[in-house]
Every structure is written in structure tokens, then in C-alpha cells.
Coordinates of C-alpha atoms in Angstrom, one line a residue:
X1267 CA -80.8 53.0 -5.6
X1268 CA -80.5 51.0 -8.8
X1269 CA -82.8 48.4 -8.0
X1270 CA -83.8 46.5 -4.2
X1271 CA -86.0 44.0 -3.4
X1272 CA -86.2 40.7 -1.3
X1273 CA -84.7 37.1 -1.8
X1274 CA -86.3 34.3 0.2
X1275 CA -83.7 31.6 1.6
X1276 CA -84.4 28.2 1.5
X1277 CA -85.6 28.3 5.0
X1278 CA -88.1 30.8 4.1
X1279 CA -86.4 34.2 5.5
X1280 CA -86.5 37.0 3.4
X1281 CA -83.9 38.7 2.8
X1282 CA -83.7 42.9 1.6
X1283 CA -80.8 43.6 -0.9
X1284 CA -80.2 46.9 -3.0
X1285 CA -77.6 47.9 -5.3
X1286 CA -75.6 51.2 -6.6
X1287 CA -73.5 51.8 -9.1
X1288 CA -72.8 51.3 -12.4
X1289 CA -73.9 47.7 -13.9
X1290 CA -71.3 45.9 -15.5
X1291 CA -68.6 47.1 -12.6
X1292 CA -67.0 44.7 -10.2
X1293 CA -69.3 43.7 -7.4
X1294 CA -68.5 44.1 -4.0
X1295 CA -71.3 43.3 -1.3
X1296 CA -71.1 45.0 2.0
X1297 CA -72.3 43.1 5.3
X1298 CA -73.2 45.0 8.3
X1299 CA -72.7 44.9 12.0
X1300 CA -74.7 43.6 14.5
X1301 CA -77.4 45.8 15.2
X1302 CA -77.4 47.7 12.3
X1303 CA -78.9 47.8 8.8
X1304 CA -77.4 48.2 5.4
X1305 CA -77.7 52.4 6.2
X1306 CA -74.4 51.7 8.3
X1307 CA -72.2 51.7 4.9
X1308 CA -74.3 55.0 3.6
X1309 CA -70.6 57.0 4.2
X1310 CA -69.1 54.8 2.0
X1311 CA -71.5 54.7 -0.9
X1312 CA -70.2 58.3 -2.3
X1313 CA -66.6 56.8 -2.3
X1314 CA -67.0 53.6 -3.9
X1315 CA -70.3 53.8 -6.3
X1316 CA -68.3 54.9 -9.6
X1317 CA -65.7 52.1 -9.1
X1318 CA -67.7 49.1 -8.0
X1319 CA -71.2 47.7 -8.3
X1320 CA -72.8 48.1 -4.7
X1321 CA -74.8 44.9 -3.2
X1322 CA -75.5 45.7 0.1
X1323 CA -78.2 43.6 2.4
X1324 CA -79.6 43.4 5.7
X1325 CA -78.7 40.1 8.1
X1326 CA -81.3 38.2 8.7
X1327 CA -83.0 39.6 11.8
X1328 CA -81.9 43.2 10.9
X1329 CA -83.5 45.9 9.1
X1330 CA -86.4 45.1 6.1
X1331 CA -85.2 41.8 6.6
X1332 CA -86.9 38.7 8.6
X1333 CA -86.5 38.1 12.1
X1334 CA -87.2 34.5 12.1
X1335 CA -87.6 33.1 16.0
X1336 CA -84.8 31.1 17.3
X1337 CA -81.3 31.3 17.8
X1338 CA -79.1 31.6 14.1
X1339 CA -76.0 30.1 13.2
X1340 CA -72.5 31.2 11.5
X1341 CA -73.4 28.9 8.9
X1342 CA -77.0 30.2 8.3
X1343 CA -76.0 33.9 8.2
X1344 CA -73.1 32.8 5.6
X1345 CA -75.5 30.3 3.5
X1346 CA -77.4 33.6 3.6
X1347 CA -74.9 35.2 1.3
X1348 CA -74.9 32.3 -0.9
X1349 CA -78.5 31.7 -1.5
X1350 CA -78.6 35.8 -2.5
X1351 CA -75.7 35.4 -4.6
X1352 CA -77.3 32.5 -6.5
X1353 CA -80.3 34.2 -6.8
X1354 CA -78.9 37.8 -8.2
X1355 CA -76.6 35.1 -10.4
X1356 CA -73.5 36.2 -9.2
X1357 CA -70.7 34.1 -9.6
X1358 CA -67.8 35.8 -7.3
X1359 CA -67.8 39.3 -5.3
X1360 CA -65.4 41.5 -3.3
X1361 CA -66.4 41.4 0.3
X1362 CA -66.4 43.6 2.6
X1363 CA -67.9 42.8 6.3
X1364 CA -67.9 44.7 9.7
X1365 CA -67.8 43.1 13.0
X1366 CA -70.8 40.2 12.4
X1367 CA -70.1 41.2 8.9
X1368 CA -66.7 40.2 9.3
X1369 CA -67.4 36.9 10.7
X1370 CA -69.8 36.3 7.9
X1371 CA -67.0 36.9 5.8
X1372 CA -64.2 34.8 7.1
X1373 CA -66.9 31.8 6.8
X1374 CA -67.4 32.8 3.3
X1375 CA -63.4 32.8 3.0
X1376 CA -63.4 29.2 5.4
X1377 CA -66.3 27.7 3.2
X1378 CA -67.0 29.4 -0.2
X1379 CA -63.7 30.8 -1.6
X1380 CA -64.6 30.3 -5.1
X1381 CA -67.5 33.6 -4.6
X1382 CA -64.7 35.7 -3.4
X1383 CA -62.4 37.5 -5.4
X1384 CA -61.0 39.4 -2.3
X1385 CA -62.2 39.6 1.4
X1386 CA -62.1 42.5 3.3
X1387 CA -62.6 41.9 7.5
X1388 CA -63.1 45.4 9.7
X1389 CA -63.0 45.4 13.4
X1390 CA -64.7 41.8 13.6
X1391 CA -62.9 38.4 15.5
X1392 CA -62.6 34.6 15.4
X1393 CA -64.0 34.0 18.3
X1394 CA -65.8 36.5 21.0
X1395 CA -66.2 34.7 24.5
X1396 CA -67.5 33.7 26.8
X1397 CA -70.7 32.2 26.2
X1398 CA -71.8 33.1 29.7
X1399 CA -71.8 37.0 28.2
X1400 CA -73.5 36.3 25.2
X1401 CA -76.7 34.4 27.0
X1402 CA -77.2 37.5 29.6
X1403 CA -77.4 39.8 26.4
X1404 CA -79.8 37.6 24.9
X1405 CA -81.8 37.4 27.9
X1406 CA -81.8 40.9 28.5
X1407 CA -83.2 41.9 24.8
X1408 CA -85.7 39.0 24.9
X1409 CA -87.2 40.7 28.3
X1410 CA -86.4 44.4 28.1
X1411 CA -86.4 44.9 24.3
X1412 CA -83.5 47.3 22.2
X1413 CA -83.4 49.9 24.5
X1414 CA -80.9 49.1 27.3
X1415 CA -78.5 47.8 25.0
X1416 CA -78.5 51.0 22.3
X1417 CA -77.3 53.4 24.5
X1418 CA -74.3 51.0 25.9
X1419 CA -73.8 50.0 22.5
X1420 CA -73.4 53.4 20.9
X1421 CA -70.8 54.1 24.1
X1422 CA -68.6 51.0 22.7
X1423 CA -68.5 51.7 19.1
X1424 CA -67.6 55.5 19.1
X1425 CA -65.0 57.4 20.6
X1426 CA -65.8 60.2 22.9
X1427 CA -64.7 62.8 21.1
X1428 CA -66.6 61.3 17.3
X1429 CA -69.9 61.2 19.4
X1430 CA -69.4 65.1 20.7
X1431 CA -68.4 65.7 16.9
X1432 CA -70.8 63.7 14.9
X1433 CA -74.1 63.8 16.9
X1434 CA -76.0 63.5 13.6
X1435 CA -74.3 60.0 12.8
X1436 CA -74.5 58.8 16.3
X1437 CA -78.2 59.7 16.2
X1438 CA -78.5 57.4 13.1
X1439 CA -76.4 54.5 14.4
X1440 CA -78.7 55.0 17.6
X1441 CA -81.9 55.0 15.8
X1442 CA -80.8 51.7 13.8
X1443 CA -80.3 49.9 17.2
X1444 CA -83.6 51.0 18.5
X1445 CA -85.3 49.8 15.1
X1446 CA -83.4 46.0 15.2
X1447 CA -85.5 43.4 16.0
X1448 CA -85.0 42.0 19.6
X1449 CA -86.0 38.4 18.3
X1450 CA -83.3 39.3 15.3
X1451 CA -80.8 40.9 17.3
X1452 CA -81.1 37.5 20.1
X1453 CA -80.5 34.9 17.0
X1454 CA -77.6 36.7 15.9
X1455 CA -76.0 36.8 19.2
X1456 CA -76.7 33.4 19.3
X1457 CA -74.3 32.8 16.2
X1458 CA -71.8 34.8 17.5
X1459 CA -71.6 32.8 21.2
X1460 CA -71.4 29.9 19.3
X1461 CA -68.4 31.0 16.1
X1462 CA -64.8 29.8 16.9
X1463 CA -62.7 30.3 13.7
X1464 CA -59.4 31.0 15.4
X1465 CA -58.1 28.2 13.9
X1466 CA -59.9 27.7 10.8
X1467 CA -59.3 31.1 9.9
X1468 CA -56.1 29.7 8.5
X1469 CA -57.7 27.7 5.6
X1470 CA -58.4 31.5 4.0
X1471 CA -56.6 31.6 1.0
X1472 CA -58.3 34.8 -1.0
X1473 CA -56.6 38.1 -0.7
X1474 CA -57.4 39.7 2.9
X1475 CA -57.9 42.8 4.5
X1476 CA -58.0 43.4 8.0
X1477 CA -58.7 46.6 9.2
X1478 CA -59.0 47.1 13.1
X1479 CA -59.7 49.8 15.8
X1480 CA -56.8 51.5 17.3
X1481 CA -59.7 52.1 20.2
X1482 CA -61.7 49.6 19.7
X1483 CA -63.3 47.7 23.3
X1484 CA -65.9 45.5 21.2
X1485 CA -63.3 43.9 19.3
X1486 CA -59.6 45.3 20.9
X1487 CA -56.9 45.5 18.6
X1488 CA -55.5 42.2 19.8
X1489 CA -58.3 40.6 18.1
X1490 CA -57.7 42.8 14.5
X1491 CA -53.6 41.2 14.8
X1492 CA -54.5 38.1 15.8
X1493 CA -56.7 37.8 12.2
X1494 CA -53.8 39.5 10.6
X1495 CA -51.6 36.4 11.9
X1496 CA -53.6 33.9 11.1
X1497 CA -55.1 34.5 7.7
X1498 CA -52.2 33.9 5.0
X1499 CA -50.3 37.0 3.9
X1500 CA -53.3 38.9 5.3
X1501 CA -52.5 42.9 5.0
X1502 CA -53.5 44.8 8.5
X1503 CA -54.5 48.4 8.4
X1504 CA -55.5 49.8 12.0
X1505 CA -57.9 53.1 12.3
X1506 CA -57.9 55.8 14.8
X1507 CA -61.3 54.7 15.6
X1508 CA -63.4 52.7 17.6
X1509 CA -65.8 49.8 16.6
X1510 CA -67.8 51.3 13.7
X1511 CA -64.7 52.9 12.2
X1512 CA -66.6 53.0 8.9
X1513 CA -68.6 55.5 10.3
X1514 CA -66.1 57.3 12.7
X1515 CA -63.2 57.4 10.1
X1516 CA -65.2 57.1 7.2
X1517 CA -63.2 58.8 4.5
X1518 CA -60.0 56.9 5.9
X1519 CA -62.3 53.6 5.7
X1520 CA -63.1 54.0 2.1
X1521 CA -59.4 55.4 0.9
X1522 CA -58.1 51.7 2.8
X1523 CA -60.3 49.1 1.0
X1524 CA -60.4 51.0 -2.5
X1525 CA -56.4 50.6 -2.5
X1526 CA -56.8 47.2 -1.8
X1527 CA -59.5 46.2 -3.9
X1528 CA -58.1 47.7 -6.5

């Protein structure tokens, strides 16, 4: 770690950054998924931290960071992004964002295409219906806490055969979904129930990645080609993986966005 500390939004959440890398090398911030923490992109790190300069955070309600009460918006966890941009003086970044990340990132694209150079969307959506689902997952972590949803979660976003492989990893993903706050982990539902970008995602003019799933249930492929068709002359790159393909195809991850960032 080259340096990590806390920026405070103008809403008063804190916010926990870190970088690696070399100063002076391109900067590409990494967003994580819901119910994880910055650790998620740890497999990554190696890869990329000799090319780029590494800003990596937690969403609000995740992690180090504040799990303000309440249910979050789209637009707050993007003006998130901003305000740490601003405050780290950052003019323009790569992007790269998984699943929540993702959406954080085509809102960036939608709203704020002047800090992007290029956008990079993995396994994420436009639009993840219906409500109805959303509201019994946020009542269920508001009265039973992490724990009925890590396990069911960690059965979505691997493979069978990557969680018989990799119990280490799955063991760390695991332990990040037991750590989330339930209060942070409800808001950020919240802003998923309420995003619909399947349109809008059209107004994304910045070079675009989208890397999907090939077994995927969270976000199906369908979802991955649907982005792909939408954004203009997006590029679509589809994993042997399921939803944290960062972490279950992690070297074929890294090799996919360093040849396009590049």
C-alpha cells in the first residue's frame, strides 16, 4: 500500500481509499461488488500494479467505509466517486467496476464522461428487477443480519467446481460478506431496486468494456450482451466464470482489461 486513508463526502460518509503502484502512472480505480470490500480485486493487484496507478475504495456501506442508515441511491454511490476524485485531485481515471461497481460505472459513463478515459463494466446490468425481490432481501438483512444471505451468495457467484478448487478464495469472499454491514448492504440494495439505465446506457460515449459470465445466474449473460448492444462500439469479452469472475478467472480477468486499457 502506497498510501490509504478516508475522504468524507459532502453528506458526511467516509469513505476508505488506498492506492498501488507507481505514482505518475495512469490511474485506474477499481469499484467492488456488492457485498464485498476493495480485498475483492487483491488477484488483480499483481497484474496490474507496474502498469497503472491503483485507486481502489470501499462503497459506502461496505468495508472501512460508513454505513450511513437509509436506503442509497445510483446517484449517491456515483457522486461518491466524484467527491473522492476531487479530493485526491484527479482529473480523469480508467475504470473498472464489478456488478454494483459496474453500475457505478455506467453512471459515471451516463453522467461524468469527462473523469473517464475508458470504462470497463464486469458481470454488472442496467437494470436488475423486480423491486418486489430487492425489498425481501432488504427485509431479510435488516432482521436476520449477513448470515443467510453469505452462504446463498457465495453459491451464485462461483462455479461449483472454482468453490471445490479454490476453498481459500471462497473462504475470503465468504468472510467479506459476513463482515458487510447489514445497514450498508440494505442501502445499497436499495440503489440497485431503484437503477434503470437500459436506456440511458446509450448516452456512453468513452471506450467500453464489457466483460460477462458465461455462467453467470446473478447477472446471466443476456444482461453482459444486452450492455454490449447498447453502449456505442462497446467491446464484449465473456469468461468461463460465474459472477465474481475476477476472482474465479482471475488471470484471464487481468490479461482482458490490460489489453484494453492499454
Amino acid at each position: 500500500m502506497t498510501g490509504g486513508d478516508f475522504v468524507t463526502t459532502g453528506d458526511g460518509c467516509r469513505i476508505a481509499w488506498r492506492f498501488d503502484g507507481p505514482e505518475g502512472a495512469p490511474v485506474l480505480l477499481l469499484s467492488n461488488s456488492l457485498g464485498t470490500d476493495m480485498g475483492m480485486w487483491d488477484s488483480q493487484i499483481g497484474a496490474w500494479r507496474d502498469r497503472f496507478r491503483i485507486l481502489r475504495y470501499d462503497q459506502r456501506g461496505h468495508g472501512r467505509s460508513d454505513a450511513p442508515a437509509g436506503a442509497y441511491s445510483l446517484d449517491r454511490l456515483g457522486r461518491d466517486v466524484i467527491e473522492l476524485l476531487d479530493a485526491l485531485a484527479i482529473d480523469r481515471v480508467d475504470f473498472c467496476g464489478l456488478s454494483l461497481g459496474g453500475m457505478v460505472g455506467q453512471w459515471l459513463g451516463i453522467r461524468a464522461p469527462e473523469r473517464l478515459r475508458r470504462l470497463v463494466i464486469a458481470n454488472s446490468s442496467g437494470f436488475m428487477g423486480p423491486p418486489e425481490s430487492w425489498d425481501a432481501r432488504i427485509a431479510l438483512v435488516r432482521e436476520q443480519g449477513m448470515a443467510p444471505l453469505a452462504q446463498a451468495s457465495i453459491d451464485r457467484w462461483f462455479t461449483a467446481a472454482f468453490a471445490q478448487a479454490a476453498p481459500d478464495a471462497i473462504a475470503t469472499v465468504g468472510a467479506m460478506l459476513q463482515a458487510t454491514s447489514p445497514e450498508g448492504y440494505a442501502g445499497c440494495c436499495a440503489a440497485i431496486r431503484d437503477m434503470d439505465m437500459r436506456r440511458t446506457a446509450a448516452l456512453i460515449s468513452v471506450p467500453t468494456l464489457v466483460v460477462g459470465g458465461s455462467q453467470d445466474p446473478a447477472t446471466p449473460p443476456a444482461h453482459s450482451e444486452a450492455l454490449a448492444r447498447t453502449i456505442p462500439a462497446a467491446e464484449l469479452v465473456m469468461l468461463n466464470a460465474a459472477h465474481l469472475s475476477n476472482v474465479e478467472q482471475s488471470a484471464a480477468f487481468a490479461d482482458a482489461c490490460q489489453s484494453f486499457l492499454a
